[in-house]
Short mmCIF file of C-alpha atoms in Angstrom, two decimals:
data_model
loop_
_atom_site.label_atom_id
_atom_site.label_comp_id
_atom_site.label_asym_id
_atom_site.label_seq_id
_atom_site.Cartn_x
_atom_site.Cartn_y
_atom_site.Cartn_z
CA UNK A 1 9.43 33.89 15.08
CA UNK A 2 5.70 34.37 15.55
CA UNK A 3 5.02 32.37 12.38
CA UNK A 4 1.64 33.21 10.84
CA UNK A 5 -0.55 35.58 12.83
CA UNK A 6 -4.18 36.49 12.20
CA UNK A 7 -6.44 39.19 13.55
CA UNK A 8 -9.06 39.26 14.85
CA UNK A 9 -9.54 35.85 16.50
CA UNK A 10 -13.33 36.24 16.66
CA UNK A 11 -15.77 38.53 14.90
CA UNK A 12 -19.53 38.88 14.68
CA UNK A 13 -20.97 40.87 11.79
CA UNK A 14 -24.44 41.77 10.70
CA UNK A 15 -25.50 40.99 7.13
CA UNK A 16 -24.23 43.68 4.80
CA UNK A 17 -21.40 44.89 7.01
CA UNK A 18 -17.84 44.85 5.75
CA UNK A 19 -14.60 43.86 7.39
CA UNK A 20 -11.00 42.97 6.67
CA UNK A 21 -9.22 39.95 8.07
CA UNK A 22 -5.52 40.53 8.58
CA UNK A 23 -2.72 38.02 8.14
CA UNK A 24 1.02 38.43 8.53
CA UNK A 25 3.99 36.07 8.42
CA UNK A 26 7.54 36.71 9.56
CA UNK A 27 9.22 33.78 7.79
CA UNK A 28 10.07 35.62 4.55
CA UNK A 29 7.75 33.32 2.60
CA UNK A 30 6.74 34.25 -0.92
CA UNK A 31 3.38 32.50 -1.20
CA UNK A 32 0.36 33.12 1.02
CA UNK A 33 -3.16 31.69 1.06
CA UNK A 34 -6.62 32.23 2.49
CA UNK A 35 -8.86 29.23 3.28
CA UNK A 36 -12.26 28.83 4.83
CA UNK A 37 -13.40 25.82 6.83
CA UNK A 38 -17.04 25.02 7.47
CA UNK A 39 -18.21 22.44 10.03
CA UNK A 40 -17.43 18.88 8.97
CA UNK A 41 -15.65 20.01 5.83
CA UNK A 42 -12.09 20.31 4.70
CA UNK A 43 -10.36 23.55 3.89
CA UNK A 44 -11.43 25.36 0.75
CA UNK A 45 -9.07 27.79 -0.92
CA UNK A 46 -10.47 31.30 -1.34
CA UNK A 47 -7.51 33.21 -2.79
CA UNK A 48 -3.78 32.81 -2.94
CA UNK A 49 -0.79 35.00 -3.68
CA UNK A 50 2.20 33.42 -5.35
CA UNK A 51 4.40 36.39 -4.57
CA UNK A 52 4.25 40.03 -3.56
CA UNK A 53 2.09 41.95 -6.00
CA UNK A 54 0.18 38.96 -7.38
CA UNK A 55 -3.10 37.36 -6.34
CA UNK A 56 -5.28 34.67 -7.86
CA UNK A 57 -8.63 33.04 -7.24
CA UNK A 58 -9.04 29.71 -5.54
CA UNK A 59 -12.11 27.46 -5.36
CA UNK A 60 -14.52 29.82 -3.60
CA UNK A 61 -13.56 33.47 -4.31
CA UNK A 62 -17.06 34.96 -4.67
CA UNK A 63 -17.84 37.60 -2.07
CA UNK A 64 -14.19 38.17 -1.15
CA UNK A 65 -11.32 40.40 -2.18
CA UNK A 66 -7.68 40.21 -1.18
CA UNK A 67 -4.67 42.48 -1.01
CA UNK A 68 -1.06 41.43 -0.84
CA UNK A 69 0.13 44.58 0.89
CA UNK A 70 3.79 43.56 1.01
CA UNK A 71 5.73 40.34 1.37
CA UNK A 72 4.59 39.90 4.97
CA UNK A 73 0.92 40.76 4.82
CA UNK A 74 -2.07 39.31 2.97
CA UNK A 75 -5.53 40.60 3.86
CA UNK A 76 -8.99 39.24 3.07
CA UNK A 77 -11.93 41.61 2.73
CA UNK A 78 -15.63 40.92 2.90
CA UNK A 79 -17.37 43.88 1.28
CA UNK A 80 -20.93 42.91 2.18
CA UNK A 81 -21.05 40.01 4.60
CA UNK A 82 -23.65 37.27 4.16
CA UNK A 83 -24.68 34.48 6.56
CA UNK A 84 -23.16 31.98 4.11
CA UNK A 85 -19.77 33.47 4.96
CA UNK A 86 -20.01 32.30 8.56
CA UNK A 87 -16.93 30.14 8.83
CA UNK A 88 -13.45 29.77 10.25
CA UNK A 89 -10.86 31.50 8.10
CA UNK A 90 -7.26 30.35 7.99
CA UNK A 91 -4.30 32.12 6.48
CA UNK A 92 -1.21 30.15 5.43
CA UNK A 93 2.18 30.67 3.87
CA UNK A 94 4.50 28.29 2.07
CA UNK A 95 7.99 27.31 3.16
CA UNK A 96 10.91 28.35 1.00
CA UNK A 97 12.68 25.04 0.54
CA UNK A 98 10.25 22.22 0.99
CA UNK A 99 6.98 24.07 0.38
CA UNK A 100 5.11 22.88 3.42
CA UNK A 101 2.32 25.20 4.50
CA UNK A 102 2.29 27.03 7.81
CA UNK A 103 -1.13 28.03 9.10
CA UNK A 104 -2.32 30.77 11.39
CA UNK A 105 -4.63 30.14 14.35
CA UNK A 106 -7.76 31.13 12.44
CA UNK A 107 -10.47 33.79 12.62
CA UNK A 108 -13.92 32.63 13.67
CA UNK A 109 -16.47 34.76 11.85
CA UNK A 110 -20.22 34.73 12.44
CA UNK A 111 -22.55 36.69 10.18
CA UNK A 112 -26.06 37.17 11.54
CA UNK B 1 -2.84 18.21 -8.21
CA UNK B 2 -3.80 14.56 -7.87
CA UNK B 3 -6.82 13.62 -5.78
CA UNK B 4 -6.45 11.67 -2.54
CA UNK B 5 -8.78 9.26 -0.76
CA UNK B 6 -8.68 8.67 2.99
CA UNK B 7 -10.96 6.79 5.38
CA UNK B 8 -13.20 9.27 7.23
CA UNK B 9 -12.35 7.94 10.68
CA UNK B 10 -10.10 5.56 12.61
CA UNK B 11 -9.54 4.56 16.22
CA UNK B 12 -6.23 3.67 17.84
CA UNK B 13 -5.39 2.52 21.35
CA UNK B 14 -3.07 4.81 23.29
CA UNK B 15 0.53 3.62 23.07
CA UNK B 16 -0.05 1.62 19.92
CA UNK B 17 1.03 2.58 16.42
CA UNK B 18 -1.50 4.49 14.37
CA UNK B 19 -1.36 3.69 10.66
CA UNK B 20 -3.26 6.14 8.51
CA UNK B 21 -3.67 5.17 4.85
CA UNK B 22 -4.00 7.42 1.83
CA UNK B 23 -4.74 6.49 -1.74
CA UNK B 24 -3.37 8.72 -4.51
CA UNK B 25 -3.58 6.50 -7.56
CA UNK B 26 -3.37 9.38 -10.05
CA UNK B 27 -0.18 10.86 -8.61
CA UNK B 28 2.28 12.04 -11.22
CA UNK B 29 6.03 11.70 -11.19
CA UNK B 30 6.83 15.16 -9.86
CA UNK B 31 4.19 15.21 -7.11
CA UNK B 32 5.07 14.89 -3.45
CA UNK B 33 2.91 13.45 -0.70
CA UNK B 34 2.37 15.81 2.26
CA UNK B 35 0.66 15.08 5.54
CA UNK B 36 -0.88 17.62 7.91
CA UNK B 37 -2.99 17.36 11.00
CA UNK B 38 -5.56 19.63 12.60
CA UNK B 39 -6.10 19.36 16.32
CA UNK B 40 -9.55 20.45 17.39
CA UNK B 41 -10.15 23.86 15.82
CA UNK B 42 -6.55 24.98 15.50
CA UNK B 43 -4.81 25.72 12.21
CA UNK B 44 -3.46 22.64 10.38
CA UNK B 45 0.07 21.62 11.25
CA UNK B 46 2.62 20.18 8.82
CA UNK B 47 3.82 16.68 9.73
CA UNK B 48 5.96 15.19 6.98
CA UNK B 49 6.32 14.84 3.23
CA UNK B 50 8.03 12.56 0.71
CA UNK B 51 8.47 11.83 -2.97
CA UNK B 52 9.24 8.12 -3.25
CA UNK B 53 11.53 7.15 -0.41
CA UNK B 54 10.24 6.46 3.07
CA UNK B 55 10.72 9.37 5.42
CA UNK B 56 10.91 9.74 9.19
CA UNK B 57 11.05 12.72 11.48
CA UNK B 58 10.40 13.36 15.15
CA UNK B 59 6.65 13.29 14.65
CA UNK B 60 5.98 10.39 12.28
CA UNK B 61 7.08 8.06 9.52
CA UNK B 62 5.82 8.11 5.96
CA UNK B 63 5.77 4.91 3.91
CA UNK B 64 5.15 5.33 0.18
CA UNK B 65 4.49 2.25 -1.94
CA UNK B 66 6.85 1.47 -4.78
CA UNK B 67 4.26 2.43 -7.40
CA UNK B 68 3.54 5.62 -5.38
CA UNK B 69 -0.19 5.09 -5.64
CA UNK B 70 -0.67 4.96 -1.89
CA UNK B 71 1.04 5.92 1.33
CA UNK B 72 0.75 5.36 5.06
CA UNK B 73 1.45 7.80 7.83
CA UNK B 74 2.65 6.05 10.97
CA UNK B 75 2.50 7.55 14.44
CA UNK B 76 4.63 5.00 16.31
CA UNK B 77 3.24 5.43 19.82
CA UNK B 78 -0.05 7.29 19.67
CA UNK B 79 -0.98 9.53 22.57
CA UNK B 80 -4.25 11.24 23.42
CA UNK B 81 -2.75 14.46 22.06
CA UNK B 82 -2.57 12.82 18.61
CA UNK B 83 -6.37 12.85 18.38
CA UNK B 84 -6.90 15.04 15.33
CA UNK B 85 -7.96 15.16 11.69
CA UNK B 86 -5.15 14.03 9.40
CA UNK B 87 -4.94 15.30 5.84
CA UNK B 88 -3.04 13.69 2.98
CA UNK B 89 -2.19 16.05 0.12
CA UNK B 90 -0.33 15.56 -3.13
CA UNK B 91 1.30 18.47 -4.90
CA UNK B 92 4.29 19.15 -7.06
CA UNK B 93 7.35 20.99 -5.89
CA UNK B 94 6.40 24.47 -7.12
CA UNK B 95 6.32 27.16 -4.48
CA UNK B 96 2.75 28.29 -5.10
CA UNK B 97 0.03 25.79 -5.59
CA UNK B 98 -3.72 25.58 -5.37
CA UNK B 99 -3.49 22.97 -2.66
CA UNK B 100 -6.74 21.20 -1.89
CA UNK B 101 -7.51 19.77 1.53
CA UNK B 102 -10.25 17.13 1.60
CA UNK B 103 -12.08 16.05 4.73
CA UNK B 104 -9.16 13.92 5.96
CA UNK B 105 -9.21 11.10 8.52
CA UNK B 106 -10.47 11.75 12.03
CA UNK B 107 -8.14 9.77 14.31
CA UNK B 108 -9.46 9.08 17.78
CA UNK B 109 -6.84 7.82 20.24
CA UNK B 110 -8.55 5.81 22.94
CA UNK B 111 -7.15 5.51 26.50
#
């Protein structure tokens, strides 16, 4: 099992550009999440998906959209990137029995 | 989900036990305590969780007080590789939750 994978690992965008961060899990998990982590801060939830076909807002959803493409994949889109979105983005999924979260390696995004 | 309080930082000598406290005084009866750690800039890693009984696995032990208002994560023989930020989370047993990670405890293991 690869677990939770994320692409790309690094990205630099100019203000106003758009991009999609990809996340996939091969553990047959129902729930998936997107977090952002800024220096010296904990993880803040952007969006989550309880199951295929459903998505819901977390703490900091403004400026982002998500798509739960199928059970495996959950993507995060920045339509018009802003410097305030410079951050490390983590995708996670939730275990089936004991509900622990499994995290991907992160995408380091810089918006100039 | 109940809120948790952790000290921002702790030091531990290599080879000694590291005891990381967490206060969750507003925990409700169906909420579990979960611990994660984040090494450098990697994704957080699940360590252990429990409801009211003490738990142990290959990574750590979790001690939950009888009133469940606090818990302690114990790394029995800390190594330099245990230097990380440790997060204490409380959540109920539902599969999808708006789980909140605070700033955690930065554990520095000292040679």
